[in-house]
XYZ file of C-alpha atoms in Angstrom:
767
model
C -61.867 1.681 47.407
C -61.594 -1.977 46.455
C -63.455 -4.521 48.554
C -61.457 -6.963 50.671
C -61.281 -10.664 49.798
C -62.591 -9.960 46.272
C -60.386 -10.659 43.230
C -59.287 -7.621 41.277
C -61.088 -8.718 38.127
C -64.423 -8.653 40.004
C -63.933 -5.410 41.890
C -65.802 -2.185 41.073
C -64.511 1.254 42.032
C -66.031 4.764 41.978
C -64.224 7.304 39.863
C -65.115 10.987 39.225
C -66.365 11.655 35.706
C -65.413 14.489 33.329
C -68.088 16.738 34.776
C -67.217 15.844 38.361
C -70.008 13.301 38.711
C -68.875 10.005 40.182
C -69.567 6.783 38.375
C -68.688 3.132 38.947
C -66.141 1.383 36.712
C -64.274 -1.956 36.944
C -61.043 -1.903 38.905
C -59.162 -2.798 35.685
C -60.149 0.048 33.380
C -58.162 2.360 31.076
C -59.480 5.489 32.796
C -57.608 4.549 35.948
C -54.234 4.555 34.177
C -51.839 7.343 35.178
C -50.445 9.499 32.393
C -46.736 8.803 32.517
C -44.254 8.349 29.686
C -41.700 5.556 30.128
C -38.613 6.195 27.980
C -36.968 3.304 26.098
C -33.682 1.837 27.330
C -30.305 2.397 25.654
C -27.247 0.256 26.344
C -24.236 1.785 28.160
C -21.651 3.459 25.913
C -18.431 1.567 25.205
C -15.537 3.929 26.031
C -17.792 6.817 25.101
C -17.194 10.501 25.563
C -18.220 12.246 28.811
C -21.292 13.618 27.007
C -22.448 10.101 26.057
C -21.858 8.868 29.591
C -23.850 11.756 31.028
C -26.658 11.098 28.561
C -26.826 7.443 29.546
C -26.845 8.268 33.255
C -29.691 10.746 32.814
C -31.651 8.380 30.590
C -31.200 5.442 32.971
C -32.155 7.605 35.927
C -35.511 8.366 34.298
C -36.161 4.652 33.773
C -35.189 3.782 37.346
C -37.381 6.462 38.866
C -40.374 5.532 36.699
C -40.087 1.819 37.503
C -39.640 2.464 41.210
C -42.756 4.647 41.089
C -44.592 1.825 39.343
C -43.536 -0.688 41.993
C -44.852 1.532 44.778
C -48.375 1.659 43.275
C -51.121 -0.350 44.964
C -52.206 -3.628 43.450
C -55.119 -2.313 41.334
C -53.275 0.780 40.103
C -50.204 -1.315 39.211
C -52.205 -3.669 37.004
C -54.053 -0.822 35.308
C -50.714 0.743 34.416
C -49.240 -2.561 33.238
C -52.178 -3.573 31.095
C -53.074 -0.239 29.493
C -49.776 1.714 29.338
C -48.059 0.884 26.040
C -45.007 3.025 26.806
C -44.258 0.796 29.802
C -44.237 -2.315 27.614
C -41.960 -0.597 25.080
C -39.570 0.347 27.876
C -39.432 -3.204 29.239
C -39.076 -4.724 25.769
C -36.230 -2.338 24.917
C -34.320 -3.471 28.002
C -34.737 -7.137 27.104
C -33.466 -6.408 23.587
C -30.538 -4.102 24.338
C -29.327 -5.061 27.819
C -25.736 -6.344 27.675
C -25.277 -10.104 27.979
C -22.506 -11.862 29.841
C -19.931 -11.782 27.020
C -20.676 -8.276 25.783
C -18.013 -5.604 26.395
C -20.691 -3.373 27.962
C -20.810 -5.727 30.957
C -17.563 -4.060 32.067
C -18.596 -0.379 32.369
C -15.997 2.324 31.920
C -16.839 4.100 35.187
C -18.310 3.120 38.588
C -21.209 5.520 38.078
C -22.269 3.714 34.912
C -21.977 0.353 36.679
C -24.128 1.489 39.605
C -26.779 2.944 37.331
C -26.855 -0.173 35.165
C -27.273 -2.296 38.295
C -30.169 -0.106 39.462
C -31.986 -0.390 36.123
C -31.350 -4.147 36.061
C -32.866 -4.583 39.507
C -35.905 -2.410 38.799
C -36.712 -4.250 35.545
C -36.449 -7.646 37.211
C -38.711 -6.676 40.101
C -41.249 -5.289 37.635
C -41.415 -8.562 35.693
C -41.511 -10.503 38.939
C -44.571 -8.575 40.133
C -46.185 -8.905 36.709
C -45.895 -12.707 36.983
C -47.503 -12.820 40.452
C -51.294 -13.142 40.470
C -51.649 -13.249 44.251
C -49.681 -10.770 46.338
C -51.691 -11.215 49.555
C -55.067 -12.407 50.791
C -56.602 -9.067 49.836
C -54.681 -8.339 46.613
C -55.038 -11.098 44.028
C -56.483 -11.903 40.621
C -58.431 -14.985 39.660
C -56.023 -17.554 38.190
C -57.960 -18.041 34.943
C -58.370 -14.297 34.429
C -54.699 -13.725 35.208
C -53.680 -16.228 32.541
C -55.950 -14.551 30.018
C -54.640 -11.062 30.867
C -50.955 -11.871 30.444
C -51.595 -13.916 27.281
C -53.994 -11.608 25.459
C -52.049 -8.428 26.288
C -48.674 -10.007 25.404
C -47.241 -9.200 28.807
C -45.260 -12.428 28.468
C -44.391 -14.518 25.440
C -41.761 -17.168 24.660
C -39.088 -14.734 23.360
C -39.516 -12.529 26.454
C -39.203 -15.560 28.738
C -36.020 -16.644 26.945
C -34.517 -13.171 27.402
C -35.521 -13.115 31.068
C -33.685 -16.398 31.652
C -30.451 -15.301 29.993
C -30.429 -11.851 31.643
C -31.582 -12.633 35.185
C -30.790 -16.332 35.545
C -27.500 -15.856 37.363
C -28.281 -15.763 41.060
C -32.061 -15.648 40.572
C -32.762 -19.113 39.203
C -35.207 -20.114 41.945
C -37.265 -16.936 41.597
C -37.293 -17.257 37.823
C -38.289 -20.904 38.047
C -41.280 -20.059 40.253
C -42.185 -17.126 38.037
C -42.102 -19.061 34.741
C -43.756 -22.092 36.298
C -46.643 -19.898 37.480
C -46.994 -18.373 34.000
C -47.177 -21.778 32.296
C -49.445 -23.194 35.004
C -52.002 -20.396 34.856
C -51.924 -20.215 31.049
C -51.272 -23.639 29.404
C -51.414 -21.978 25.970
C -47.756 -21.075 26.448
C -46.897 -24.771 26.034
C -48.447 -24.651 22.563
C -46.456 -21.515 21.793
C -43.317 -23.290 22.968
C -44.000 -26.219 20.633
C -44.285 -23.763 17.756
C -41.081 -22.013 18.822
C -38.842 -25.111 18.813
C -38.830 -25.458 14.975
C -37.765 -21.811 14.810
C -34.876 -22.580 17.158
C -33.883 -25.517 14.959
C -33.918 -23.187 11.988
C -31.076 -21.300 13.656
C -28.804 -24.327 13.170
C -29.825 -24.701 9.527
C -29.196 -20.999 8.909
C -25.680 -21.180 10.342
C -24.879 -24.315 8.340
C -26.185 -22.652 5.205
C -24.051 -19.563 5.793
C -20.998 -21.812 6.160
C -21.806 -23.696 2.961
C -22.309 -26.962 4.843
C -24.946 -29.650 4.487
C -28.235 -28.720 6.151
C -30.336 -31.471 7.654
C -33.894 -31.265 6.422
C -35.994 -31.402 3.310
C -34.471 -28.349 1.740
C -31.024 -29.885 1.910
C -31.999 -32.513 -0.650
C -33.074 -30.010 -3.252
C -30.620 -29.717 -6.169
C -28.793 -26.445 -6.611
C -29.839 -24.374 -9.567
C -27.335 -23.853 -12.357
C -27.389 -20.079 -12.038
C -26.918 -20.124 -8.278
C -23.564 -18.848 -7.089
C -21.511 -21.068 -4.831
C -22.086 -20.212 -1.196
C -19.092 -18.922 0.761
C -17.563 -20.995 3.532
C -16.280 -19.969 6.930
C -12.817 -19.510 5.417
C -13.942 -17.473 2.400
C -16.724 -15.304 3.833
C -15.944 -11.760 4.879
C -14.606 -11.096 8.338
C -17.691 -9.184 9.405
C -19.946 -12.046 8.317
C -17.861 -14.480 10.364
C -18.086 -12.214 13.406
C -21.860 -11.864 13.049
C -22.238 -15.624 12.608
C -20.328 -16.481 15.791
C -22.157 -13.793 17.774
C -25.455 -15.225 16.520
C -24.416 -18.750 17.531
C -23.184 -17.622 20.951
C -26.356 -15.697 21.761
C -28.637 -18.527 20.598
C -26.882 -21.339 22.465
C -26.570 -19.298 25.669
C -30.254 -18.387 25.618
C -31.458 -21.952 24.976
C -29.286 -23.352 27.743
C -30.379 -20.709 30.255
C -34.061 -21.391 29.526
C -33.779 -25.188 29.853
C -31.633 -24.899 32.969
C -34.115 -22.621 34.764
C -37.308 -24.233 33.469
C -36.636 -28.005 33.080
C -40.282 -28.697 32.230
C -39.572 -27.322 28.738
C -37.123 -30.169 28.029
C -39.967 -32.475 27.031
C -41.090 -30.037 24.315
C -37.578 -29.806 22.875
C -37.132 -33.562 23.161
C -40.338 -34.261 21.253
C -39.000 -32.318 18.248
C -35.848 -34.487 18.016
C -33.826 -31.498 19.161
C -31.002 -33.605 20.626
C -30.048 -35.386 17.397
C -30.186 -32.122 15.430
C -27.976 -30.449 18.020
C -25.304 -33.169 17.960
C -25.304 -33.279 14.158
C -24.896 -29.502 13.994
C -22.079 -29.616 16.555
C -20.175 -32.266 14.634
C -20.575 -30.438 11.317
C -20.216 -26.754 12.135
C -17.880 -26.505 15.133
C -14.701 -27.880 13.478
C -15.252 -25.647 10.458
C -15.745 -22.515 12.571
C -12.772 -23.328 14.815
C -10.557 -23.760 11.786
C -11.692 -20.403 10.404
C -11.029 -18.565 13.681
C -7.587 -20.134 14.089
C -6.257 -19.883 10.553
C -7.735 -16.660 9.217
C -5.629 -13.525 9.389
C -7.088 -10.899 11.725
C -5.717 -7.396 11.854
C -6.939 -7.101 15.429
C -5.718 -10.013 17.538
C -8.074 -9.068 20.347
C -10.985 -9.675 17.957
C -9.652 -13.140 17.172
C -9.329 -13.912 20.873
C -12.855 -12.657 21.540
C -14.255 -14.843 18.731
C -12.435 -17.868 20.116
C -13.875 -17.213 23.585
C -17.400 -16.922 22.214
C -17.041 -20.050 20.086
C -15.685 -22.048 23.038
C -18.500 -20.715 25.189
C -21.031 -21.795 22.533
C -19.569 -25.310 22.390
C -19.778 -25.650 26.151
C -23.392 -24.474 26.230
C -24.395 -26.889 23.475
C -22.853 -29.806 25.391
C -24.577 -28.707 28.603
C -27.890 -28.349 26.754
C -27.593 -31.922 25.488
C -26.920 -33.104 29.028
C -29.930 -31.195 30.383
C -32.190 -32.863 27.825
C -30.838 -36.336 28.638
C -30.991 -35.772 32.374
C -34.545 -34.458 32.606
C -36.112 -36.706 29.943
C -34.313 -40.021 30.613
C -32.053 -40.133 33.657
C -34.199 -38.279 36.204
C -37.258 -40.554 35.718
C -35.000 -43.570 36.274
C -33.650 -42.172 39.526
C -37.137 -41.270 40.738
C -38.379 -44.796 40.020
C -41.571 -45.829 38.334
C -43.138 -48.311 35.989
C -41.310 -47.253 32.821
C -37.754 -47.282 34.150
C -36.629 -49.849 31.586
C -38.115 -47.772 28.756
C -36.251 -44.649 29.851
C -33.025 -46.629 30.258
C -33.369 -48.036 26.762
C -33.952 -44.544 25.372
C -30.879 -43.199 27.192
C -28.679 -45.989 25.815
C -30.036 -45.362 22.320
C -29.079 -41.703 22.568
C -25.577 -42.594 23.759
C -25.236 -45.112 20.935
C -26.292 -42.475 18.393
C -23.486 -40.256 19.731
C -20.853 -42.807 18.654
C -20.863 -41.481 15.086
C -20.372 -37.904 16.318
C -16.752 -38.325 17.437
C -16.009 -34.680 18.234
C -19.245 -34.120 20.138
C -18.885 -37.393 22.036
C -15.368 -36.578 23.257
C -16.393 -33.063 24.352
C -19.507 -34.409 26.086
C -17.563 -37.141 27.863
C -14.999 -34.568 29.015
C -17.647 -32.545 30.899
C -20.108 -35.327 31.794
C -18.394 -38.758 31.826
C -20.660 -41.310 30.181
C -19.167 -44.009 32.389
C -20.884 -42.371 35.376
C -24.299 -42.523 33.709
C -23.722 -46.144 32.706
C -22.738 -46.978 36.282
C -25.922 -45.372 37.582
C -27.983 -47.355 35.090
C -26.353 -50.583 36.231
C -27.068 -49.708 39.864
C -30.691 -48.805 39.209
C -31.354 -51.581 36.669
C -29.083 -54.633 37.061
C -30.787 -56.243 34.037
C -28.991 -53.879 31.640
C -27.021 -55.838 29.045
C -23.357 -55.671 30.050
C -22.202 -56.382 26.492
C -24.045 -53.309 25.249
C -22.594 -51.046 27.926
C -19.084 -52.380 27.263
C -19.504 -51.646 23.564
C -20.672 -48.134 24.408
C -17.696 -47.420 26.674
C -15.287 -48.784 24.061
C -16.883 -46.453 21.520
C -16.231 -43.519 23.846
C -12.554 -44.471 24.089
C -12.406 -44.787 20.306
C -13.910 -41.295 19.934
C -11.108 -39.814 22.075
C -8.507 -41.561 19.938
C -10.111 -40.541 16.632
C -10.012 -36.828 17.498
C -6.366 -37.100 18.588
C -6.947 -36.303 22.265
C -6.221 -38.085 25.515
C -8.780 -38.479 28.257
C -7.903 -36.409 31.351
C -6.233 -38.358 34.133
C -8.887 -37.166 36.583
C -11.541 -39.047 34.594
C -9.464 -42.207 34.400
C -9.109 -42.288 38.192
C -12.664 -40.992 38.762
C -15.005 -43.227 40.708
C -18.597 -43.544 39.604
C -21.007 -41.695 41.917
C -23.825 -43.444 43.667
C -27.450 -42.962 42.787
C -28.064 -41.047 46.002
C -25.790 -38.284 44.793
C -28.090 -37.760 41.819
C -31.283 -37.947 43.765
C -30.122 -35.054 45.954
C -29.744 -32.677 43.020
C -32.149 -29.750 42.807
C -34.310 -28.767 39.857
C -31.925 -28.416 36.933
C -28.925 -30.540 36.145
C -27.640 -32.765 38.936
C -25.090 -31.389 41.356
C -22.497 -33.902 40.227
C -22.766 -32.812 36.616
C -23.431 -29.074 36.849
C -20.416 -26.883 36.177
C -19.743 -24.915 39.301
C -19.103 -21.554 37.720
C -22.400 -21.679 35.848
C -24.105 -21.229 39.218
C -21.949 -18.438 40.665
C -24.073 -15.884 42.489
C -23.316 -12.643 44.221
C -24.479 -13.941 47.578
C -27.593 -11.765 47.740
C -30.327 -14.252 46.761
C -33.101 -12.395 44.992
C -31.392 -9.014 45.415
C -28.368 -9.974 43.327
C -29.152 -8.764 39.812
C -26.596 -9.639 37.212
C -26.754 -10.798 33.623
C -25.670 -14.255 32.542
C -21.932 -14.569 32.967
C -20.028 -16.552 30.381
C -18.031 -19.653 30.958
C -14.896 -18.985 28.937
C -12.825 -21.815 27.564
C -9.719 -20.169 26.133
C -6.928 -22.508 25.029
C -4.040 -21.740 27.380
C -0.690 -23.443 27.838
C 0.617 -24.843 31.085
C -0.651 -26.900 33.948
C -1.688 -26.149 37.504
C -0.025 -29.164 39.062
C -1.385 -32.379 40.459
C -3.033 -30.692 43.461
C -5.426 -28.622 41.321
C -8.535 -30.618 40.331
C -9.572 -28.157 37.568
C -7.875 -27.315 34.307
C -6.085 -24.036 33.759
C -8.867 -22.719 31.512
C -11.494 -23.451 34.169
C -9.315 -21.874 36.853
C -8.941 -18.696 34.808
C -12.711 -18.620 34.312
C -13.310 -18.947 38.056
C -10.888 -16.102 38.757
C -12.457 -13.849 36.119
C -15.971 -14.470 37.463
C -14.909 -13.566 41.008
C -12.861 -10.539 39.930
C -15.846 -9.202 37.990
C -17.624 -8.877 41.302
C -14.651 -8.126 43.555
C -12.011 -6.419 41.410
C -10.005 -5.107 44.386
C -8.880 -8.589 45.474
C -5.578 -10.018 44.305
C -5.356 -13.202 42.289
C -3.065 -14.831 44.850
C -5.648 -14.325 47.605
C -8.455 -15.647 45.378
C -6.397 -18.726 44.482
C -5.914 -19.464 48.180
C -9.671 -19.059 48.776
C -10.548 -21.339 45.856
C -8.145 -23.976 47.115
C -9.591 -23.756 50.624
C -13.213 -24.124 49.430
C -12.568 -26.860 46.857
C -12.754 -24.451 43.886
C -16.385 -23.528 44.601
C -16.589 -19.933 43.375
C -20.120 -19.467 44.712
C -18.996 -20.384 48.230
C -15.934 -18.127 47.954
C -18.014 -15.093 46.919
C -20.591 -15.732 49.628
C -17.984 -16.069 52.401
C -16.086 -12.968 51.276
C -19.218 -10.814 51.156
C -20.435 -12.067 54.524
C -16.928 -11.878 56.048
C -16.941 -15.531 57.061
C -13.605 -16.653 55.676
C -11.530 -19.309 57.385
C -9.012 -18.016 59.964
C -6.031 -18.911 57.801
C -7.490 -16.845 54.933
C -8.196 -13.818 57.140
C -4.502 -13.557 57.905
C -3.594 -13.239 54.213
C -3.159 -9.963 52.366
C -6.254 -9.466 50.210
C -4.205 -7.708 47.552
C -1.710 -10.579 47.357
C -0.604 -11.076 43.736
C -0.536 -14.358 41.951
C 2.631 -16.378 42.684
C 4.976 -16.868 39.801
C 5.295 -20.350 38.426
C 8.509 -22.173 39.256
C 10.596 -22.796 36.208
C 11.536 -26.381 35.568
C 15.275 -27.137 35.915
C 17.276 -27.373 32.762
C 17.471 -30.938 31.551
C 21.159 -30.457 30.736
C 21.922 -29.842 34.393
C 20.528 -33.216 35.409
C 21.708 -35.338 32.471
C 23.946 -38.293 33.146
C 26.145 -39.886 30.512
C 29.263 -42.025 30.282
C 30.922 -39.288 28.237
C 30.490 -36.600 30.899
C 33.565 -34.420 31.456
C 35.545 -35.963 28.604
C 37.553 -33.854 26.183
C 34.588 -33.562 23.785
C 31.850 -32.684 26.375
C 30.642 -29.407 24.837
C 28.017 -28.991 27.603
C 30.677 -28.601 30.299
C 33.693 -27.381 28.332
C 33.993 -24.030 26.656
C 37.028 -25.029 24.581
C 37.328 -28.232 22.593
C 40.288 -29.257 20.420
C 38.632 -29.054 17.016
C 41.723 -30.481 15.299
C 40.772 -33.879 16.672
C 37.266 -33.731 15.293
C 36.467 -34.360 11.673
C 33.708 -35.913 9.617
C 34.509 -38.784 7.276
C 38.059 -39.370 6.052
C 40.620 -37.006 7.408
C 41.764 -34.428 4.885
C 45.293 -34.859 3.495
C 45.507 -38.548 4.471
C 45.449 -41.255 1.816
C 44.174 -44.781 2.249
C 47.692 -46.259 2.100
C 48.971 -43.933 4.766
C 46.079 -44.872 6.984
C 46.806 -48.597 6.509
C 50.547 -48.161 7.120
C 49.909 -46.336 10.363
C 50.931 -48.900 13.002
C 50.608 -46.621 15.969
C 48.058 -48.899 17.606
C 50.558 -51.788 17.393
C 53.181 -49.753 19.205
C 50.682 -48.856 21.911
C 50.002 -52.554 22.619
C 53.667 -53.673 22.471
C 54.431 -52.858 26.097
C 51.456 -54.905 27.249
C 52.590 -58.102 25.542
C 56.283 -57.705 26.489
C 55.271 -58.446 30.055
C 54.507 -62.069 28.991
C 57.907 -62.752 27.305
C 59.909 -63.498 30.494
C 58.929 -66.738 32.264
C 60.791 -67.510 35.506
C 60.735 -71.162 36.541
C 62.622 -70.866 39.833
C 63.562 -67.982 41.974
C 66.288 -68.458 44.519
C 65.435 -66.728 47.749
C 68.395 -65.762 49.872
C 68.293 -66.596 53.569
C 66.624 -63.914 55.604
C 64.549 -62.564 52.711
C 60.838 -63.042 52.123
C 59.084 -64.095 48.930
C 57.244 -60.838 48.792
C 60.519 -59.009 48.105
C 60.732 -60.862 44.810
C 57.111 -60.237 43.920
C 56.110 -63.757 45.004
C 53.544 -64.985 47.472
C 53.295 -68.034 49.650
C 49.961 -69.003 48.166
C 48.816 -68.797 44.563
C 45.122 -69.345 44.050
C 45.632 -69.794 40.297
C 48.219 -72.566 40.672
C 47.489 -75.751 38.649
C 48.478 -78.893 40.566
C 47.023 -81.444 38.152
C 50.344 -83.128 37.306
C 52.189 -82.644 40.606
C 54.138 -85.743 41.737
C 53.656 -85.013 45.421
C 50.762 -87.438 46.026
C 49.784 -86.455 49.511
C 47.678 -89.204 51.060
C 47.509 -91.231 47.868
C 49.472 -94.231 49.263
C 47.710 -94.465 52.596
C 46.626 -97.990 53.590
C 42.957 -97.138 53.912
C 41.643 -99.642 51.403
C 40.472 -96.954 48.966
C 43.560 -95.206 47.845
C 43.679 -92.901 44.867
C 46.213 -95.140 43.079
C 44.087 -98.280 43.506
C 40.988 -96.535 42.237
C 42.621 -94.886 39.232
C 46.210 -95.639 38.299
C 48.224 -92.736 37.046
C 48.578 -92.548 33.283
C 50.995 -90.254 31.506
C 49.200 -88.195 28.878
C 49.973 -89.232 25.367
C 51.319 -85.839 24.361
C 53.888 -86.042 27.155
C 55.018 -89.585 26.413
C 58.542 -90.156 25.075
C 59.591 -93.146 22.975
C 58.662 -94.970 19.841
C 55.255 -94.178 18.508
C 54.863 -97.579 16.925
C 55.534 -99.246 20.256
C 52.906 -97.145 21.867
C 50.441 -98.126 19.164
C 51.123 -101.837 19.725
C 50.640 -101.479 23.429
C 47.417 -99.634 22.810
C 46.107 -102.414 20.551
C 46.878 -105.071 23.136
C 45.062 -103.151 25.756
C 42.054 -102.735 23.469
C 41.884 -106.461 22.834
C 41.993 -107.160 26.511
C 39.345 -104.619 27.322
C 36.928 -105.654 24.516
C 33.627 -106.742 25.995
C 32.445 -110.224 25.053
C 28.830 -109.138 24.618
C 27.926 -106.107 22.459
C 24.156 -106.284 22.957
C 23.884 -103.276 25.255
C 26.117 -101.103 23.133
C 24.479 -97.749 22.315
C 24.316 -97.768 18.541
C 23.233 -94.598 16.783
C 22.015 -96.472 13.635
C 21.172 -100.187 13.877
C 21.962 -102.672 11.179
C 19.112 -102.688 8.596
C 19.541 -106.389 7.890
C 19.099 -107.159 11.563
C 15.950 -105.027 11.666
C 14.500 -106.872 8.673
C 15.151 -110.238 10.315
C 13.357 -109.161 13.467
C 10.333 -107.925 11.508
C 10.134 -111.203 9.536
C 10.222 -113.168 12.772
C 7.343 -111.117 14.183
C 5.248 -111.710 11.070
C 5.869 -115.440 11.206
C 4.764 -115.505 14.809
C 1.554 -113.688 13.955
C 0.731 -116.104 11.106
C 1.184 -119.160 13.343
C -1.551 -117.940 15.672
C -4.984 -119.612 15.527
C -7.575 -117.832 13.417
C -5.137 -115.609 11.611
C -6.396 -114.360 8.276
C -4.083 -112.388 6.041
C -5.243 -108.999 4.988
C -6.707 -108.874 1.588
C -5.852 -105.947 -0.703
C -8.264 -103.051 -0.282
C -10.484 -102.080 -3.192
C -11.903 -98.578 -2.858
C -12.311 -97.984 -6.613
C -15.129 -100.447 -7.106
C -17.320 -100.746 -10.144
C -18.370 -97.887 -12.442
C -21.069 -95.584 -11.169
C -24.568 -96.919 -11.575
C -23.715 -100.661 -11.345
C -23.727 -100.886 -7.551
C -20.869 -101.739 -5.200
C -19.965 -104.871 -3.320
C -19.879 -105.130 0.437
C -16.086 -105.334 0.412
C -15.796 -102.097 -1.535
C -18.215 -100.340 0.816
C -16.270 -101.546 3.880
C -12.943 -100.540 2.343
C -14.207 -97.059 1.584
C -15.475 -96.633 5.149
C -12.174 -97.882 6.535
C -10.250 -95.454 4.370
C -12.486 -92.587 5.423
C -12.014 -93.442 9.101
C -8.226 -93.827 8.720
C -7.506 -90.581 6.911
C -6.048 -88.924 9.987
C -3.001 -91.185 9.827
C -1.492 -89.220 6.958
C -3.045 -85.705 6.686
C -6.083 -83.635 7.682
C -5.860 -84.964 11.208
C -9.343 -83.898 12.194
C -11.216 -85.265 9.196
C -12.088 -88.551 10.862
C -13.318 -86.803 13.986
C -15.424 -84.344 12.009
C -16.828 -87.163 9.863
C -17.908 -89.070 12.961
C -19.394 -85.905 14.384
C -21.430 -85.263 11.236
C -22.555 -88.900 11.103
C -23.688 -88.808 14.725
C -25.735 -85.683 14.015
C -27.365 -87.316 11.018
C -25.712 -85.108 8.404
C -24.260 -88.118 6.484
C -26.672 -90.908 5.501
C -25.640 -94.328 6.694
């Protein structure tokens, strides 16, 4: 037996030899390995025959039993089997290669038996890798850390491709366990960091390969090489075969999902990707390849529409994962160090702003990134953490984001416009991976079982759907459908109406909904609902014609409310059978207005009212508000002896048009009155144009007055021409030129004098 408190790599055990004689061997020795054959894994059949289903169940049962047997072995026996049994490593590798991913059709098994068996295999494989990554199980069972790192590295128990597959297969619901497992592997064996640095260029080659297949420009040295004359033109996404397009999108989807899962679970790897300029290559690839692939999926003719829909889902999923990968790199390499504080905060802030500025040329990527992770929030956090950030630079950056939305022909969601920037404390409370404010909720959906929930990576689908969920729903319709599909994958017996009510109650947190349903801790109002309740039908909007309002409503030509309209009264252009002369001779409109004007022909001056009758009987009234009493002779109160009578103030004058008599006599009387009323002095008369002669006399008098003053010297004629160049100028010429230069604003160029003085004061013009 092994000795207590001694590491496994130093233990010695006694084993019987071939001839029955016991001998001592190390605890880790090939002779201690049990002879057992582990069969490779095969993926579940897709709508297969009963024979294929039975074969899979039997095959998977063998794997489950063998792995459960392996997990029950003691510590020393387990490691002997792991290190020296090659069939075990082939079995585990086959599962990592062929296990269905989140978007694969095999994730939805055809029968419950297949689903249960697949879940059992999934759990057994994960627990096997988890034990393989643990070097200390207890105080008695452990391996020296340095020896453990050498064992897993030299025997290829773990390598970078295996770790990537582990993240994408077991990351959902097991992120904390995987993070501890991978962190222990990299801690005990730092050589994996070197392997990771060598792997990143291979990952970048994936982008170049996809661009090359699409006939697009590849970033790198090979892209600058000229094409040979005999080389055939490469096909594009629109011209390549359908199968090639399908393979290309599947390749892109698998690669982007795997990279994102690895960086999300193991953030320490972000520095390695960042050092290889991975972020700029990713954004450039997104801007170049995504529009071309989207155009090909939308516009190409597919015989199977379900295939086209599946390609669109995978491409949308790939775009989302690329955006989230870019955010993970920025968060863990730039933003997180700023929030944690330190000496180089300004350096990290400058690097973050440089990355955002480099995004301004990638319009499509920038708009998609800002839709998921608003850049305004990051800028607000920078301004809170570092008030010295240049506000002009941040304003330019935010204006560039708005310009990117406009250039791609999209409008920013209203929720982002009204969104308030989060505080720095909200970011500091985030765990491990991306911050809680930025992480998409359905990328963290778990089955509520902690380490016991074994599921592959579920996809976040972004299918373009029509419609809207109303103002009360904070998520888009595509995100809502994704949340429902993720929950129904786990709980297919629940109705969509019940799940919508649960999501609304728990603020569209699918992880919280699943956990509360499994633990039977729903709110009281949700317990009363029928769990099979279907999804409510959307209310149809009322017809706009029913609510229209117009001045022509209900007239004889209102076709929206009348079934029959007199079409004889409707024609376009000139009426048929009617000449221009007939139309001009038609005086029907004159006859229609005749009765109106006949009412003004009869004017009654006086109406005799018989005794005992009222004025109303004759259509009259005692008071007429429109009566004109200007020329009435009944001067009520005009002749009162109050000293200010109306007649004394203004005598009554008969208007000229009402006068009777000789016109000549009237003219003579008018002349006499004018002579009498002529004012003796006409100085104050308002004259529109004064007499020019009088103006000249006044000016001459002013000049004479000026000349009579003491010391008056008449102005001499100015001479700005002077002598020819080279002979020198007199003082008078110099003074005249300066005076002219200073007086230029009197005629034109009103600021020339001011600018000349300004230049002279600054020494620009020599005195």
